[in-house]
CSV table of C-alpha atoms in Angstrom, one decimal:
chain,number,residue,atom,x,y,z
C,1,MET,CA,169.9,115.2,36.3
C,2,SER,CA,168.3,118.9,36.8
C,3,ASP,CA,165.4,120.6,38.9
C,4,LYS,CA,163.0,121.1,36.0
C,5,GLN,CA,163.1,117.1,35.2
C,6,LEU,CA,162.8,116.0,38.5
C,7,THR,CA,159.3,118.0,39.0
C,8,GLU,CA,157.8,116.7,35.8
C,9,GLN,CA,156.3,113.2,35.2
C,10,PRO,CA,159.7,111.3,35.8
C,11,GLU,CA,159.3,108.3,32.5
C,12,VAL,CA,161.0,104.7,33.5
C,13,LEU,CA,161.9,102.6,31.0
C,14,LEU,CA,161.4,98.9,30.9
C,15,VAL,CA,164.1,96.5,29.7
C,16,ALA,CA,162.6,93.1,29.3
C,17,GLY,CA,163.9,90.4,28.2
C,18,ARG,CA,161.8,88.5,24.7
C,19,PHE,CA,158.6,88.6,26.2
C,20,GLU,CA,157.3,84.6,26.5
C,21,VAL,CA,154.8,82.9,28.8
C,22,ARG,CA,156.3,83.4,31.4
C,23,GLY,CA,155.5,85.7,35.1
C,24,SER,CA,158.1,87.9,34.4
C,25,THR,CA,156.6,89.1,31.2
C,26,MET,CA,154.1,89.4,32.7
C,27,GLN,CA,155.1,91.9,35.9
C,28,VAL,CA,156.7,93.9,32.6
C,29,ILE,CA,153.5,94.2,31.3
C,30,ASN,CA,151.8,95.3,35.0
C,31,LEU,CA,154.2,97.6,36.1
C,32,ALA,CA,153.5,99.4,32.3
C,33,ARG,CA,149.7,99.3,32.5
C,34,HIS,CA,150.0,100.3,36.3
C,35,LEU,CA,152.8,103.2,36.1
C,36,PRO,CA,151.0,106.2,34.4
C,37,GLN,CA,148.4,105.5,37.9
C,38,ALA,CA,151.3,106.6,40.3
C,39,GLY,CA,152.9,109.3,38.0
C,40,PHE,CA,154.9,107.9,35.7
C,41,ARG,CA,155.2,107.7,31.7
C,42,VAL,CA,156.4,104.0,30.7
C,43,ARG,CA,158.1,103.0,27.7
C,44,ILE,CA,159.1,98.9,27.3
C,45,LEU,CA,162.5,98.5,25.5
C,46,CYS,CA,162.6,94.7,24.3
C,47,PRO,CA,163.7,91.8,22.1
C,48,ASP,CA,161.3,90.5,20.8
C,49,ALA,CA,157.8,91.6,21.5
C,50,SER,CA,155.9,89.8,18.7
C,51,LEU,CA,153.4,86.5,21.2
C,52,LEU,CA,152.0,90.7,22.5
C,53,PRO,CA,148.1,90.5,21.5
C,54,ALA,CA,148.0,93.5,19.2
C,55,SER,CA,145.2,95.0,21.6
C,56,ARG,CA,147.6,95.3,24.3
C,57,ARG,CA,150.7,96.1,22.7
C,58,ALA,CA,148.3,99.5,20.9
C,59,GLU,CA,148.6,101.0,24.8
C,60,LEU,CA,152.2,100.0,25.9
C,61,ASP,CA,154.9,102.1,24.5
C,62,VAL,CA,156.5,99.3,23.3
C,63,THR,CA,160.4,99.5,21.3
C,64,GLU,CA,161.7,96.5,20.0
C,65,VAL,CA,165.6,95.7,19.4
C,66,ALA,CA,166.1,93.2,17.3
C,67,TYR,CA,169.9,92.1,16.3
C,68,LEU,CA,171.2,93.2,19.2
C,69,GLY,CA,172.4,89.5,20.3
C,70,VAL,CA,174.3,90.0,16.7
C,71,PRO,CA,178.2,90.4,17.1
C,72,VAL,CA,178.6,91.6,14.4
C,73,LEU,CA,175.7,94.7,14.6
C,74,ASN,CA,175.7,95.1,18.5
C,75,TRP,CA,177.4,98.0,18.6
C,76,VAL,CA,175.7,99.9,15.1
C,77,VAL,CA,172.0,98.8,17.4
C,78,LYS,CA,173.8,100.3,20.3
C,79,ARG,CA,174.2,103.3,18.5
C,80,LEU,CA,171.3,103.8,17.2
C,81,LEU,CA,169.9,103.2,20.1
C,82,TRP,CA,171.0,105.4,22.5
C,83,HIS,CA,170.9,108.1,20.4
C,84,GLU,CA,167.4,107.4,19.8
C,85,LEU,CA,167.0,107.2,23.9
C,86,ALA,CA,169.2,109.7,24.5
C,87,GLU,CA,167.5,112.9,23.2
C,88,GLU,CA,165.0,112.1,25.6
C,89,PRO,CA,166.2,110.3,28.2
C,90,PRO,CA,164.4,107.9,30.7
C,91,ASP,CA,164.9,109.5,34.4
C,92,LEU,CA,165.4,106.1,35.7
C,93,VAL,CA,166.6,102.5,33.9
C,94,HIS,CA,164.6,99.5,35.6
C,95,VAL,CA,166.0,95.9,34.6
C,96,GLN,CA,163.3,94.2,33.8
C,97,GLN,CA,165.2,89.6,33.2
C,98,ARG,CA,168.7,88.7,34.3
C,99,SER,CA,169.4,88.7,30.1
C,100,ALA,CA,168.3,92.3,29.5
C,101,LEU,CA,171.4,93.6,32.6
C,102,PRO,CA,174.8,94.1,29.7
C,103,LEU,CA,171.7,96.1,28.3
C,104,GLY,CA,170.2,97.9,30.9
C,105,GLN,CA,173.3,99.0,32.8
C,106,TRP,CA,174.7,100.0,29.2
C,107,LEU,CA,171.8,102.1,28.8
C,108,ALA,CA,172.4,103.5,32.0
C,109,ARG,CA,176.2,104.5,31.9
C,110,SER,CA,175.3,106.1,28.4
C,111,LEU,CA,172.2,107.8,29.3
C,112,ARG,CA,173.6,109.1,32.9
C,113,ARG,CA,169.9,107.5,34.8
C,114,PRO,CA,170.0,105.2,38.0
C,115,LEU,CA,169.3,102.0,37.7
C,116,VAL,CA,166.8,98.8,39.1
C,117,LEU,CA,166.9,95.9,39.0
C,118,SER,CA,164.6,92.4,39.2
C,119,ILE,CA,165.2,89.4,40.0
C,120,HIS,CA,162.1,86.4,38.9
C,121,ASP,CA,164.2,83.2,39.9
C,122,TYR,CA,167.3,81.6,40.9
C,123,LEU,CA,170.9,82.2,39.5
C,124,GLY,CA,172.4,79.3,37.7
C,125,PRO,CA,175.5,77.6,39.5
C,126,LYS,CA,177.9,78.7,37.6
C,127,GLU,CA,176.0,81.7,37.3
C,128,GLN,CA,178.2,84.9,37.6
C,129,LEU,CA,176.5,88.9,38.0
C,130,ASP,CA,178.3,91.4,36.9
C,131,ILE,CA,176.4,94.2,39.3
C,132,ASP,CA,178.3,98.0,38.7
C,133,PRO,CA,177.1,99.3,41.9
C,134,ALA,CA,177.5,103.1,40.2
C,135,TRP,CA,174.4,102.5,38.7
C,136,VAL,CA,173.0,99.8,39.6
C,137,LYS,CA,171.1,101.7,43.0
C,138,ARG,CA,168.2,99.0,43.9
C,139,VAL,CA,168.0,95.1,43.4
C,140,ILE,CA,163.6,93.9,43.5
C,141,ALA,CA,163.2,90.1,44.4
C,142,VAL,CA,161.5,88.6,43.8
C,143,SER,CA,160.5,86.1,47.1
C,144,GLU,CA,162.5,85.9,50.3
C,145,SER,CA,163.8,82.7,49.2
C,146,VAL,CA,165.4,84.5,45.8
C,147,ARG,CA,166.5,86.9,48.5
C,148,ALA,CA,168.6,84.7,50.8
C,149,GLU,CA,170.3,83.1,47.6
C,150,LEU,CA,171.1,86.4,46.0
C,151,VAL,CA,172.0,87.7,48.8
C,152,GLU,CA,174.7,84.8,49.4
C,153,ARG,CA,175.9,84.3,46.4
C,154,ILE,CA,176.8,88.2,46.2
C,155,PRO,CA,177.3,89.7,49.7
C,156,ALA,CA,177.9,93.1,48.8
C,157,ILE,CA,174.3,93.6,47.6
C,158,ALA,CA,172.6,92.3,50.3
C,159,GLU,CA,172.6,96.6,51.3
C,160,LEU,CA,170.5,97.0,48.1
C,161,VAL,CA,167.6,93.9,48.2
C,162,THR,CA,164.0,94.5,48.6
C,163,VAL,CA,160.9,92.3,48.4
C,164,ILE,CA,158.4,92.4,46.4
C,165,HIS,CA,155.8,89.7,45.6
C,166,SER,CA,154.9,89.4,42.0
C,167,GLY,CA,151.1,90.8,41.9
C,168,VAL,CA,148.5,90.1,40.1
C,169,ASP,CA,144.6,91.0,39.3
C,170,ALA,CA,141.4,89.2,40.7
C,171,PRO,CA,139.2,88.0,38.1
C,172,PRO,CA,135.3,89.4,39.4
C,173,GLU,CA,133.6,86.9,41.2
C,174,GLU,CA,130.2,86.2,38.5
C,175,THR,CA,133.6,85.4,35.7
C,176,LEU,CA,135.3,82.6,38.0
C,177,ARG,CA,134.0,78.5,37.0
C,178,GLN,CA,134.4,77.0,40.1
C,179,PRO,CA,136.0,73.2,40.0
C,180,PHE,CA,133.7,70.5,39.3
C,181,SER,CA,131.1,72.7,39.2
C,182,HIS,CA,129.3,71.2,36.1
C,183,ALA,CA,128.7,67.4,34.5
C,184,ARG,CA,132.1,67.7,32.9
C,185,THR,CA,135.3,66.0,33.2
C,186,PRO,CA,137.8,67.0,35.2
C,187,VAL,CA,141.1,69.0,33.8
C,188,VAL,CA,144.1,68.7,36.2
C,189,GLY,CA,146.4,70.5,34.0
C,190,THR,CA,149.9,73.3,34.6
C,191,ALA,CA,150.6,76.3,32.5
C,192,GLY,CA,153.7,78.6,31.9
C,193,PRO,CA,157.5,78.1,29.8
C,194,LEU,CA,158.2,74.4,29.6
C,195,GLU,CA,161.4,74.2,30.7
C,196,ALA,CA,163.3,71.5,32.5
C,197,ALA,CA,163.3,72.7,35.6
C,198,LYS,CA,159.9,73.3,36.3
C,199,GLY,CA,159.9,69.8,36.3
C,200,LEU,CA,157.0,69.0,34.4
C,201,HIS,CA,157.6,65.5,32.9
C,202,PHE,CA,157.2,64.8,36.3
C,203,PHE,CA,153.8,66.2,36.4
C,204,LEU,CA,153.2,63.1,33.6
C,205,ARG,CA,154.5,60.6,34.9
C,206,ALA,CA,151.3,61.3,37.1
C,207,ILE,CA,149.6,60.7,34.9
C,208,PRO,CA,149.6,56.9,34.0
C,209,ARG,CA,148.7,57.0,38.5
C,210,VAL,CA,146.4,59.1,38.2
C,211,LEU,CA,144.4,56.9,35.2
C,212,ALA,CA,144.8,54.1,37.4
C,213,ALA,CA,143.0,55.2,40.8
C,214,HIS,CA,140.4,57.5,38.7
C,215,ARG,CA,138.7,58.3,35.6
C,216,PRO,CA,137.2,59.5,34.3
C,217,VAL,CA,140.4,62.8,34.5
C,218,GLU,CA,141.6,64.8,31.2
C,219,PHE,CA,145.2,66.6,31.8
C,220,LEU,CA,147.0,70.3,30.3
C,221,VAL,CA,149.6,71.6,29.4
C,222,ALA,CA,149.4,75.2,28.2
C,223,GLY,CA,152.6,77.4,27.3
C,224,ALA,CA,155.6,77.1,24.9
C,225,GLY,CA,159.8,76.5,25.6
C,226,PRO,CA,162.5,73.8,25.4
C,227,GLU,CA,161.2,70.4,26.5
C,228,GLU,CA,158.1,71.5,24.4
C,229,TYR,CA,159.3,68.6,21.9
C,230,ASN,CA,161.2,65.9,24.8
C,231,LEU,CA,157.4,66.5,27.0
C,232,ARG,CA,155.4,65.7,23.5
C,233,ARG,CA,157.9,61.9,23.5
C,234,LEU,CA,157.1,61.7,26.9
C,235,ALA,CA,154.1,61.7,26.7
C,236,ASP,CA,153.4,59.3,23.2
C,237,ASP,CA,155.7,56.5,25.1
C,238,LEU,CA,153.7,56.7,28.2
C,239,GLY,CA,150.9,56.3,25.8
C,240,VAL,CA,148.7,59.0,27.3
C,241,THR,CA,148.7,61.2,24.5
C,242,GLU,CA,144.6,60.2,24.4
C,243,PHE,CA,144.5,62.3,27.3
C,244,LEU,CA,146.7,65.4,27.8
C,245,THR,CA,146.0,67.9,25.1
C,246,PHE,CA,148.6,70.5,24.6
C,247,VAL,CA,148.1,74.3,24.3
C,248,PRO,CA,151.6,75.6,22.6
C,249,ASN,CA,152.3,79.7,21.8
C,250,VAL,CA,149.6,81.5,23.9
C,251,PHE,CA,150.9,84.2,25.5
C,252,ASP,CA,147.4,84.8,27.5
C,253,LEU,CA,146.8,82.0,30.0
C,254,SER,CA,143.9,82.6,31.4
C,255,THR,CA,141.6,80.8,29.3
C,256,SER,CA,143.2,77.5,29.7
C,257,LEU,CA,143.3,78.3,33.5
C,258,THR,CA,139.6,79.1,33.8
C,259,ALA,CA,139.5,75.1,31.8
C,260,MET,CA,141.4,73.5,34.6
C,261,ASP,CA,139.5,71.9,37.8
C,262,VAL,CA,143.2,71.2,39.6
C,263,TYR,CA,146.6,73.8,38.4
C,264,CYS,CA,149.6,71.5,39.3
C,265,LEU,CA,153.0,73.8,39.2
C,266,PRO,CA,155.5,70.7,39.8
C,267,SER,CA,158.9,72.6,39.6
C,268,LEU,CA,162.1,71.6,40.6
C,269,LYS,CA,162.9,75.5,41.9
C,270,GLN,CA,160.4,78.4,41.8
C,271,GLY,CA,161.3,81.8,42.0
C,272,LEU,CA,157.6,82.8,43.1
C,273,GLY,CA,154.9,81.1,41.2
C,274,THR,CA,153.4,84.3,39.4
C,275,ILE,CA,151.0,82.3,36.9
C,276,MET,CA,150.5,79.9,40.1
C,277,LEU,CA,149.6,83.0,40.9
C,278,GLU,CA,147.3,83.5,39.1
C,279,ALA,CA,145.4,80.3,38.4
C,280,MET,CA,145.2,80.8,43.0
C,281,VAL,CA,143.1,83.9,42.0
C,282,ARG,CA,140.5,82.4,40.2
C,283,ALA,CA,140.0,80.5,43.2
C,284,LYS,CA,141.8,76.7,41.4
C,285,PRO,CA,143.2,74.5,44.4
C,286,VAL,CA,147.5,74.3,43.4
C,287,ILE,CA,149.0,71.5,44.0
C,288,ALA,CA,152.6,72.3,43.8
C,289,SER,CA,156.3,71.7,44.9
C,290,ARG,CA,157.7,72.4,48.2
C,291,VAL,CA,160.8,75.1,47.0
C,292,GLY,CA,161.4,77.9,46.8
C,293,GLY,CA,159.3,80.8,46.9
C,294,VAL,CA,156.3,78.5,47.1
C,295,TYR,CA,156.4,78.6,50.1
C,296,GLY,CA,155.7,81.8,51.4
C,297,VAL,CA,152.5,81.3,49.6
C,298,ILE,CA,151.5,78.1,50.2
C,299,ARG,CA,149.2,76.4,53.1
C,300,ASP,CA,149.2,73.3,53.2
C,301,GLY,CA,146.1,72.2,53.4
C,302,GLU,CA,144.6,75.4,53.3
C,303,THR,CA,145.6,77.3,49.9
C,304,GLY,CA,147.0,74.3,48.5
C,305,LEU,CA,148.7,70.6,48.4
C,306,LEU,CA,152.7,70.9,48.7
C,307,VAL,CA,154.0,67.8,47.2
C,308,PRO,CA,158.3,66.3,47.5
C,309,PRO,CA,159.7,67.8,43.9
C,310,SER,CA,160.6,65.2,41.6
C,311,ASP,CA,158.9,62.6,42.7
C,312,SER,CA,155.5,61.6,40.2
C,313,GLU,CA,153.7,59.3,43.2
C,314,ALA,CA,153.5,62.2,45.6
C,315,LEU,CA,152.4,64.7,43.1
C,316,ALA,CA,149.2,61.6,41.4
C,317,GLU,CA,148.8,60.8,45.0
C,318,ARG,CA,147.5,64.6,45.5
C,319,ILE,CA,145.8,64.7,42.4
C,320,VAL,CA,143.8,61.9,43.1
C,321,GLU,CA,142.3,63.2,46.7
C,322,LEU,CA,141.1,66.4,45.3
C,323,LEU,CA,139.3,64.4,42.1
C,324,ARG,CA,138.1,62.4,44.4
C,325,ASP,CA,136.5,65.1,47.0
C,326,PRO,CA,135.7,68.4,44.7
C,327,GLU,CA,134.0,69.7,47.7
C,328,ARG,CA,137.1,69.9,49.6
C,329,ALA,CA,139.1,71.2,46.6
C,330,ARG,CA,136.4,73.5,45.8
C,331,ALA,CA,137.7,75.1,49.3
C,332,ILE,CA,141.0,75.0,48.7
C,333,GLY,CA,139.9,77.6,45.6
C,334,ARG,CA,138.1,79.6,47.8
C,335,ALA,CA,140.8,79.8,50.7
C,336,ALA,CA,143.6,80.6,47.6
C,337,ARG,CA,141.6,82.7,46.2
C,338,GLU,CA,141.4,85.4,49.1
C,339,ARG,CA,145.0,84.9,50.7
C,340,VAL,CA,146.1,85.6,46.8
C,341,ALA,CA,143.4,88.7,46.8
C,342,ALA,CA,144.3,90.2,50.0
C,343,GLU,CA,148.1,89.2,49.6
C,344,TYR,CA,149.4,89.4,45.9
C,345,PRO,CA,147.5,92.7,44.1
C,346,VAL,CA,148.9,94.3,41.3
C,347,SER,CA,148.3,97.9,43.2
C,348,ARG,CA,150.2,96.4,45.5
C,349,MET,CA,153.4,95.3,43.6
C,350,VAL,CA,152.6,98.8,41.9
C,351,GLU,CA,153.1,100.4,44.9
C,352,GLN,CA,156.1,99.0,46.3
C,353,THR,CA,158.2,99.3,43.5
C,354,VAL,CA,156.5,103.4,42.9
C,355,ARG,CA,159.0,103.5,46.3
C,356,ILE,CA,161.5,102.0,45.5
C,357,TYR,CA,161.9,104.5,42.8
C,358,ARG,CA,161.1,107.7,44.4
C,359,GLU,CA,163.9,106.6,46.9
C,360,VAL,CA,167.0,106.8,44.2
C,361,LEU,CA,165.1,109.5,41.8
C,362,GLY,CA,164.8,111.9,45.7
C,363,VAL,CA,161.3,113.0,43.9
């Protein structure tokens, strides 16, 4: 890299997977929106950004690269992409999801640029992470729990791994809807990708127990994913469809989170929980599984409630606790908001990420 390039405003290429309703996608957008204020130009590269609202897309530099997964077209698409980027190559490649690592490393090698990799969750039981140390200069883990698991699986990269928590913006106090603050039916909900690892069937199985102990109450599941059909079928089998609303294919979860009086995260494993942080910073009392990165955020009984994973009965009991004691629920929500606003702001996440960029680039 030339001295001229080093003195100019550096450019970061954020290489992401398909834009979906999940925390890692939210962090891509947060970085893209805030890095320019820290002196970095930003481009986003992803296979599909169709869920991104037009208003948000207008403020971001997004390039969609379709057909990368089609073997017969893969090389052609890569060459076209290389020719486009080689004219004005980025100074640094930041891969945002593990699924995008092969493409990111190919770009880093082809453009001869350093690479930073973000890890938002745990590796699968048989998953291999092929990290090329010639180009991957730093790895960002979203929590201490994720870092510990990653280093245990791949000891050789221990020196490269730094923990940077996800960040969220705190809505102004006057825009918040306090839990149980109006004379209406309380809403207990969850939001995020509808995947098996999120344990959402345990949330649904808790619903009949809650209804048997407390009424009226409504339930909400916001998000999309491969488990949607199975969850809808389970809701029908449990006989709870009249009390449960699904809100699928909504990229912005803020409306759903605002509607909830209690937020549940019944994950079987969880790197951190960015959407959980979004609920907490909106002063929602959270009930979450006692797993992974959740430990670092929730103090049981103070900033949220913890339950064993895979335990619908315990989840139902804690939901009923809050339904029967709205004042306690509001106090937990207020404490959660204060902690997340102070310890998990987007500004801190961006500042720490920029520090990594400057160390890698030597600027």
